[in-house]
Structures are given as C-alpha cells and as structure tokens.
C-alpha cells in the first residue's frame, strides 16, 4: 500500500508541474495532444500520448510523451518523428520509489518501457519562456539535473490527465450539440 501511494503521489506531482496535462479548451487539446501507435501496425497494449507545447503554456517542457505499457513484457516503440529528439525520463521518475519505471529508456530514437509500466519522457526547453510575472534571465542557467527543481508526474496523474483530457473533449462536443 505504501509503495502504491508513493507512485500515485509521484504521478500527481508530474501532472501538477506541467500545464500540458491541464489543457483547458477543445482547441488546445486538438492542437497539442496526439496519440501515436495507431493504425494496422500498432503494438497491442501500448498507448503513446504526446503533448507538445505549441502554445507556450509550459515554461519547462517543450514536449511530454507518455507511454502506457499494459503488456506483461517490456516493449519498444519508435516513430520517425523522434529523430533528433532529446527525450529523458521525467526527473520524478528518475528518482521514483518504483525501481521498474527507472528502467524505461530512450536510445537510438527508440523508447523501451518495462511491462505494466507507465513512463513519462520529456524534452526540456532550452530557454525558459518569460511570463508577465518573470524577468528574463541575463545569464544562462547553471542548473544540472541534480540541482534543478523537481518537476515530474505520477502514473495515476497521467491516467487522470488522460481521462480528464478525453472527458473534456467529450463534454465540449456534447455541449455544442
């Protein structure tokens, strides 16, 4: 129970730290959310959710990729759009209480995710986007992954985000009818 609670809290932390998991309009969902691994060549039991920051909502991440592997065995996934992607396992999951999720990786344009695991990968922005309440930095940041603020999300938060995003789209379609 304690282990499940710890992982759940990690997922909530990941969800809270990125506005990409809280898109507010149907237009934003259609613009920033896509699902890969679809069509006749799809890998059964694998959902790949891609959130791209096309509207500059998130000051930290340019992209978030969530792989839900419901299969009992590890699986790999690649897509032509991953070429030159600088994906890393979300910092929260890099330090997760769940040793299995730490085995998820991205190498040679291919993701590997252990069985029955949800892994969150991110591409960090190279320069933070200034907002009305922040002042642009005059010198480059010196944060390393070890000293950077802990910005991550838990598996339960990912599932909640997926359901919330899908639910919002359904709600907005019903409202228009």
Backbone as a ProteinNet text record, in pm:
[ID]
protein_1_A
[PRIMARY]
XXXXXXXXXXXXXXXXXXXXXXXXXXXXXXXXXXXXXXXXXXXXXXXXXXXXXXXXXXXXXXXXXXXXXXXXXXXXXXXXXXXXXXXXXXXXXXXXXXXXXXXXXXXXXXXXXXXXXXXXXXXXXXXXXXXXXXXXXXXXXXXXXXXXXXXXXXXXXXXXXXXXXXXXXXXXXXXXX
[TERTIARY]
83.4	0	87.4	193.6	282.4	350.5	390.4	454.8	357.4	235.6	133.7	105	98.8	74.3	188.7	311.4	427.2	425.9	396.1	392.8	277.1	163.4	48.1	84.1	148.3	187.9	289.7	377.9	472.6	398.7	299.9	222.3	146.1	91.9	23.6	121.5	241.7	344.6	379.5	391.8	421.4	308.9	185.8	70.1	65.2	90.7	83.5	190.2	306.1	418.4	419.6	321	316.6	174.9	160	28.8	-19.8	69.8	29.6	-68.8	-68.7	-165.1	-298.7	-307.8	-431.2	-475.8	-484.6	-531.6	-677.8	-713.2	-843.7	-951.1	-915.1	-1016.5	-1002.7	-1109.7	-1105.8	-1001.7	-989	-889.1	-747.5	-721.3	-588.9	-561	-661.3	-645.1	-615.6	-690.3	-668.8	-533.6	-484.2	-357.5	-236.9	-247.9	-130.9	-125.9	-236	-242.2	-255	-168.2	-179.5	-151.9	-203.3	-177.3	-103.6	8.6	87.2	53.3	116.2	90.8	-55	-96	-232.4	-227.6	-336.2	-343.4	-314.8	-307.2	-292.6	-159.8	-57.8	73.4	94.6	-10.3	6.5	47.7	115.5	156.4	42.1	-19.9	-130.2	-84.2	-169.4	-140.4	-52.3	-24.6	60.3	-12.6	-27	-83	30.8	45.9	151.9	84.4	89.6	26.4	134.8	121.7	220.5	154.8	214.8	170.9	282.8	254.9	354.2	311.6	405.7	375.2	374	273.8	261.7	214.1	163	109.4	191.1	309.8	396.5	327.3	261.5	195	290.3	387.3	476.2	614.3	661	791.9	909.4	884.8	992.9	1005.8	892.5	897.6	840.4	913.6	865.9	770.8	796.6	714.8	714.1	599.8	585.2	530.7	593.4	549.6	523.8	401.6	363.3	337.7	405.8	387.1	322.8	202.2	128.8	148.2	230.3	254.4	174.3	61.6	-22.6	20.8	117.5	166	245.3	250.3	327.5	478.9	520	661.7	703.4	833	885.2	855.2	837.5	812.1	894.4	921.4	992.8	899.8	923.8	841.7	928.7	917.5	985.3	893.8	924.6	845.8	942.5	918.3	1007.8	1019.3	917	919.8	1012.6	1066.4	1156.6	1300.2	1330.4	1467.3	1512.4	1629.7	1688.1	1612.9	1524.3	1455.6	1548.2	1545	1630.9	1544.6	1481.6	1390.2	1467.8	1421.9	1475.6	1357.7	1380	1277.4	1251	1125.1	1088.5	1170	1217.8	1300.2	1235.5	1105.6	1039.3	1054.3	1038.8	1051.4	1197.2	1290.2	1431.6	1464.3	1390.5	1411.2	1294	1221.3	1098.1	1120.7	1015.8	1014.3	996.7	951.7	930.3	1057.4	1129.9	1255.6	1233.6	1115.1	1088.3	1081.8	1012.7	998.4	1133.6	1227.9	1362.4	1434	1385.2	1445.2	1398.1	1295	1246.4	1357.3	1368.7	1479	1443.1	1525	1516	1657.6	1680.7	1811.3	1790.2	1871.8	1866	1724.7	1658.3	1523.1	1418.6	1445.3	1352.6	1330.4	1203.2	1167	1156.9	1202.9	1185	1115.9	1002.3	923.2	897.3	930.7	905	756.1	727.9	589.3	508.4	379.8	284	339.5	389.6	451.8	406.1	389.2	364.2	487	548.9	670.2	644.6	696.4	681.2	818.5	828.3	952.5	927	1029.1	1014.5	1130	1101.3	1206.3	1201.6	1310.4	1314.9	1338	1281.1	1304.9	1445.9	1507.6	1644.8	1648.8	1547.7	1539.1	1398.5	1386.9	1253.1	1180.3	1050.6	968.9	926.9	959.9	922.5	770.5	723.1	581.4	569.9	447.9	426.8	485.1	501.1	549.5	696.6	763.3	904.5	989.1	1112.3	1207.3	1301.5	1325.9	1417.1	1554.4	1615.6	1748.1	1851	1950.2	2054.8	2176.3	2179.9	2288.4	2230.3	2299.1	2246.4	2231.4	2134.8	2111.4	2222.8	2253.3	2357.4	2299.6	2166.6	2104.1	2145.8	2175.3	2200.2	2082	2066.2	1954.8	1952.7	2071.8	2077.8	2029.9	2048.1	2011.5	1886.4	1836.2	1717.1	1596.1	1495.1	1374	1313	1255.7	1195.7	1060.6	1050.7	928.5	889.2	796.6	760.5	615.8	573.3	434.2	422.5	314.1	297	209.3	209.8	131.6	-16.3	-63.4	-204.7	-241.3	-151.4	-176	-184.5	-103.8	-106.1	-240	-281.8	-410.2	-522.5	-516.2	-617.1	-615.1	-494.2	-483.8	-542.4	-511.4	-565.7	-718.1	-773.8	-919.2	-978.2	-911.1	-960.8	-959	-851.3	-842.8	-948.6	-963.9	-1066	-1204.9	-1224.2	-1354.4	-1390.3	-1292.1	-1317.2	-1359.6	-1293.3	-1329.3	-1470.6	-1507.8	-1643.5	-1744	-1714.1	-1804.6	-1827.6	-1720.2	-1733.4	-1812.4	-1794.5	-1872.2	-2019.3	-2052.1	-2191.1	-2254.5	-2176.6	-2227.5	-2266.8	-2189.1	-2219	-2344.5	-2374	-2488.1	-2621
-119.6	0	125.3	123.4	239.8	262.9	156.6	169.8	227.9	176.8	228.1	375	411.9	551.1	641.1	593.6	673.4	696.8	592.5	606.1	696.9	681.3	767.4	914.1	942.7	1080.3	1133.5	1048.1	1090.6	1131.8	1053.5	1086.9	1218.2	1238.5	1366.3	1483	1461.9	1565.4	1597.4	1495.6	1516.1	1596.3	1556.4	1625	1771.4	1795.9	1932.4	2023.9	1968.9	2050.1	2084.2	2038	2074.6	2111.2	2231.2	2276.2	2195.9	2123.3	2043.1	1933.3	1892.3	1792.6	1855.8	1987	2056.5	2152.3	2100.9	2183.2	2218.9	2345.3	2394.8	2401.1	2392.1	2404.2	2290.7	2268.1	2166.6	2203.2	2332.6	2375.8	2342.7	2366.9	2337.8	2187.7	2107.7	1962.1	1917.3	1968.3	1928.9	1975.7	2088.6	2145.4	2076	2042.4	1998.6	1848.9	1777.1	1636	1546.1	1446.5	1344.5	1208	1106.2	968.8	899.7	840.8	764.7	616.8	529.1	385.4	354.1	399.4	371.7	313.8	256.2	200.2	51.3	-5.4	-150.9	-205.3	-122.3	-167.7	-141.5	-101.1	-64.9	-184.6	-153.5	-255.1	-270.6	-387.6	-407	-383.6	-320.7	-299.4	-179.1	-96.7	20.5	146.4	241.5	372.7	473.1	555	656.8	792.4	872.4	1004	1110.5	1201.3	1307.1	1442.6	1519.6	1655.9	1749.9	1834	1928.8	2069.4	2148.1	2283.2	2381.6	2370.4	2458.4	2598.1	2615.7	2745.5	2810.2	2756	2810.3	2818.6	2710.4	2703.8	2662.3	2580.3	2521.2	2585.6	2647.2	2712.7	2614.7	2488.7	2392.8	2292.7	2240.4	2131.4	2171.9	2135.7	2155.1	2042.3	1925.1	1808.9	1709.9	1642.8	1535.6	1415.5	1301	1179.3	1075.1	1021.5	923.5	791.1	688.4	554.7	466.1	419	328.9	187.6	107.1	-29.2	-125.2	-173	-267.8	-412.6	-431.8	-566	-620.4	-753.2	-809.1	-801.8	-785.2	-780.4	-640.5	-615.6	-486.2	-471.8	-348.5	-324.2	-205.3	-203	-90.5	-20.8	108.3	186.6	295.3	309	420.2	478.8	600.5	674.5	768.7	793.1	880.1	1019.6	1064.9	1199.3	1209.8	1099.7	1103.4	1134.6	1137.8	1163.5	1299	1299.7	1419.4	1464.8	1381.2	1414.1	1393.8	1485.8	1478.7	1439.3	1322	1276.5	1219	1253.5	1194.9	1153.2	1050.9	1009.6	1125.1	1149.9	1262.9	1257.3	1371.5	1374.4	1306	1315	1248.1	1096.4	1048.2	903.7	858.6	945.9	911.5	881.3	945.8	927.5	854.6	778	713.2	609.5	590.4	481	347.9	352.3	233.9	205.5	102.3	68.8	27.9	-25.9	-73.4	42.6	151.7	264.1	327.3	317.1	371.6	299.7	181	105.1	152.9	236.2	290.3	376.3	370.2	443.6	489.8	584.3	632.2	633	546.8	538.1	508.4	570.1	545.5	563.7	670	704	599	517.3	411.8	416.7	409.1	401	254.8	223	90.7	111	41.7	57.2	-81.6	-101.9	-231.1	-266.5	-394.2	-440.5	-377.3	-353.4	-296.7	-172.6	-81.6	40.8	160.3	272.4	398.4	485.7	524.2	605.3	739.9	844.1	980.7	1031.3	1069.3	1125.8	1271.5	1353.5	1495.6	1544.8	1652.9	1730.6	1866.8	1901.7	2030.3	2142.7	2258.5	2377.1	2425.5	2476.3	2524.4	2659.4	2740.8	2869.7	2884.4	2921.7	2941.3	3052.3	3037.5	3140.1	3241.2	3369.9	3471.1	3484.2	3507	3535	3674.2	3719.4	3855	3871.3	3760.5	3770.7	3732.7	3697.3	3662.2	3758.1	3771.2	3856.2	3764.3	3793	3706.7	3701.8	3584.3	3568	3641.9	3700.9	3772.5	3683	3570	3476.1	3335.9	3245.2	3109.9	3041.3	2953.2	2879.1	2777.9	2750.9	2653.8	2532	2518.2	2401	2275.1	2173.7	2040.9	1954.9	1836.1	1752	1728	1730	1706.5	1827.7	1949.8	2069.5	2137.6	2092.6	2154.4	2125.3	2215.4	2189.5	2055.7	1985.2	1854.9	1876.2	1850.3	1873.1	1744.3	1669.6	1543	1507.2	1389.6	1347.3	1200.3	1159.4	1019.8	945.8	813.8	730.9	759.3	768.4	796.3	932.9	1029.3	1161.9	1155.6	1071.6	1056.3	998.8	894	832.5	932.6	1005.7	1107.4	1215.5	1253.7	1354	1302.2	1177.8	1118.8	1117.2	1071.2	1067.9	1208.4	1301.3	1438.9	1501.3	1478.1	1534.1	1474.9	1344.6	1281.2	1322.4	1329	1369.1	1511.2	1602.4	1740.8	1749.3	1674.3	1674.2	1623.7	1517.4	1463.4	1564	1626.9	1725.3	1842	1893.2	2007.7	1972	1850.3	1808.5	1797.7	1743.5	1729.6	1867.3	1959.7	2094	2165.4	2144.1	2208.6	2152.6	2024.8	1958.5	2009.9
0	0	0	78.5	84.1	-49.8	-117.5	-247.8	-350.4	-352.4	-445.4	-417.2	-292.6	-254.5	-301	-285.3	-327.1	-477.4	-555.3	-700.8	-742.4	-677.2	-706	-682.5	-571	-540.7	-641	-690.4	-793.5	-920.6	-959.9	-1079.9	-1062.8	-946.1	-920	-927.7	-879.2	-885.3	-1030.6	-1114	-1256.2	-1320.9	-1294.8	-1354	-1311.8	-1185	-1132	-1192.3	-1225.2	-1269.6	-1417.4	-1494.2	-1635.4	-1675.1	-1727.7	-1774.4	-1894.9	-1957.7	-2073.1	-2033.6	-1907.8	-1861.1	-1822.2	-1832.5	-1794.5	-1905.3	-2027.2	-2138.6	-2113.9	-2138.2	-2094.5	-2201.6	-2328.7	-2433.3	-2534.2	-2608	-2713.3	-2818.1	-2850	-2947.4	-2898.9	-2770.9	-2715.4	-2720.4	-2690.5	-2694.7	-2837.1	-2933.2	-3072.5	-3124.8	-3075.8	-3121.4	-3056.1	-2926.5	-2850.4	-2817	-2833	-2794.8	-2916.7	-2925.8	-3030.5	-2969.3	-3034.4	-2993.2	-3106.4	-3072	-3168	-3146.8	-3222.7	-3214.3	-3247.2	-3363.5	-3408.1	-3549.2	-3591.2	-3725.3	-3726.3	-3843.8	-3856.4	-3803	-3794.2	-3746.2	-3597.3	-3525.5	-3385.6	-3300.1	-3190.1	-3094	-2994.6	-2988.2	-2893.4	-2748.9	-2670.3	-2528.9	-2500.2	-2600.3	-2580.1	-2625.8	-2534.9	-2568	-2558.7	-2661.9	-2664.5	-2680.3	-2574.4	-2571.6	-2579.9	-2677.3	-2697.5	-2672.7	-2583.8	-2555.3	-2598.7	-2698.7	-2747.9	-2709	-2663.4	-2616.7	-2733.5	-2818.3	-2934.6	-2897.8	-2775.9	-2732.2	-2622.4	-2594.3	-2489.7	-2354.1	-2314.8	-2184.7	-2073.9	-2107.7	-2008.6	-2016.9	-1910.3	-1914.8	-1911.1	-1877.9	-1860.4	-1974.3	-2022.9	-2119.9	-2254.8	-2360	-2496.2	-2534.9	-2480.2	-2514.2	-2398.3	-2382.3	-2285.3	-2361.5	-2344.7	-2410.6	-2302.9	-2301	-2200.5	-2270.4	-2225.4	-2280.8	-2174.1	-2202.1	-2113.3	-2167.5	-2103.7	-2149.2	-2061.6	-2112.6	-2039.7	-2063.6	-2148.3	-2179.4	-2060.2	-2043.1	-1931.5	-1953.6	-2078.6	-2110.5	-2154.5	-2149.5	-2195.7	-2344.2	-2387.5	-2529.4	-2575.5	-2705.7	-2764.3	-2862.3	-2880.6	-2972.6	-3034	-3166.8	-3232.1	-3337.8	-3375.2	-3471.8	-3542.5	-3670.5	-3747.3	-3684.6	-3613.8	-3554.7	-3433.8	-3385.5	-3270	-3307.3	-3436.9	-3480.4	-3425	-3366.7	-3304.3	-3180.1	-3127	-3002.2	-2884.6	-2791.6	-2673.8	-2553.6	-2560.9	-2456.9	-2338.5	-2219.8	-2097.3	-2009.7	-1930.2	-1835.6	-1740.4	-1712.7	-1626.8	-1497.6	-1449.2	-1327.4	-1207.6	-1192.5	-1080.3	-1094.1	-1217.2	-1236.3	-1231.9	-1262.4	-1248	-1101.9	-1011.4	-867.2	-803	-879.8	-834.3	-724.7	-646.3	-548.9	-621.1	-746.1	-829.2	-909.3	-871.7	-939.7	-1085.3	-1117.2	-1252.8	-1351.5	-1315.6	-1409.1	-1441.2	-1350.4	-1374.5	-1489.2	-1526.9	-1636.3	-1773	-1777.7	-1905.4	-1965	-2098.9	-2161.4	-2301.7	-2350.5	-2488.3	-2545.1	-2643.5	-2708.8	-2855.6	-2939.9	-3084.1	-3140.1	-3097.3	-3142.7	-3107.7	-3006.4	-2965.6	-2814.5	-2775.8	-2634.9	-2595.6	-2475.7	-2417.3	-2283.2	-2265.7	-2143.3	-2084.3	-1955.7	-1892.1	-1896.2	-1877.5	-1876.6	-1764.5	-1795.4	-1698.7	-1629.3	-1711.5	-1660.9	-1743.1	-1676.7	-1744.9	-1724.5	-1834.9	-1829.2	-1894.8	-1832.6	-1883.2	-1924.6	-2051.2	-2104.3	-2140.1	-2127.8	-2156	-2243.2	-2314.5	-2380.1	-2312.7	-2247.9	-2178.2	-2276.9	-2244.6	-2326.5	-2299.9	-2404.2	-2388.1	-2318.1	-2339.3	-2272	-2215.4	-2087.1	-2030.9	-2105.2	-2117.4	-2182.5	-2077.6	-2097.2	-1998.3	-1990.4	-1869.5	-1849.8	-1791.5	-1772	-1719.7	-1580.2	-1506.6	-1369.4	-1354.6	-1464.7	-1454.6	-1535.6	-1495.5	-1565.7	-1642.2	-1770.6	-1846.4	-1780.7	-1782.7	-1723.2	-1807.2	-1739.4	-1811.1	-1833.5	-1765.7	-1785.9	-1795.6	-1860.8	-1875.7	-1740.9	-1734.3	-1611	-1589.8	-1464.4	-1433.2	-1365.2	-1367.8	-1307.1	-1380.6	-1305.5	-1360	-1319.6	-1375.5	-1332.8	-1182.2	-1119.1	-974.9	-894.4	-948.7	-873.6	-926.1	-1039.7	-1098.3	-1010.5	-1016.4	-939.3	-982.8	-887.1	-915.4	-982	-1112.8	-1188.5	-1256.6	-1195.4	-1253.2	-1227.1	-1279.1	-1271.4	-1238.8	-1171.3	-1134.7	-1233.4	-1224.8	-1316.5	-1299.5	-1176.5	-1153.4	-1210	-1197.8	-1254.4	-1405.5	-1466	-1611.4	-1653.2	-1583.6	-1616.5	-1593.6	-1483	-1456	-1563.5	-1607.2	-1712.8	-1842.9	-1876.6	-1998.4	-1992.5	-1881.4	-1867.5	-1867.9	-1800.6	-1796.5	-1935.2	-2009.6	-2143.7	-2234.9	-2231.5	-2314	-2268.5	-2138.2	-2084.5	-2123.1	-2122.1	-2160.1	-2305.4	-2392.2	-2533.6	-2555.5	-2485.4	-2497.3	-2443.5	-2329.5	-2270.3	-2365.2	-2425.8	-2514.9	-2639.9	-2691.7	-2808.8	-2774.1	-2658.7	-2615.4	-2596.5	-2542.3	-2514.4	-2643.3	-2751.6	-2879.2	-2943.2	-2917	-2982.1	-2931.5
[MASK]
+++++++++++++++++++++++++++++++++++++++++++++++++++++++++++++++++++++++++++++++++++++++++++++++++++++++++++++++++++++++++++++++++++++++++++++++++++++++++++++++++++++++++++++++++

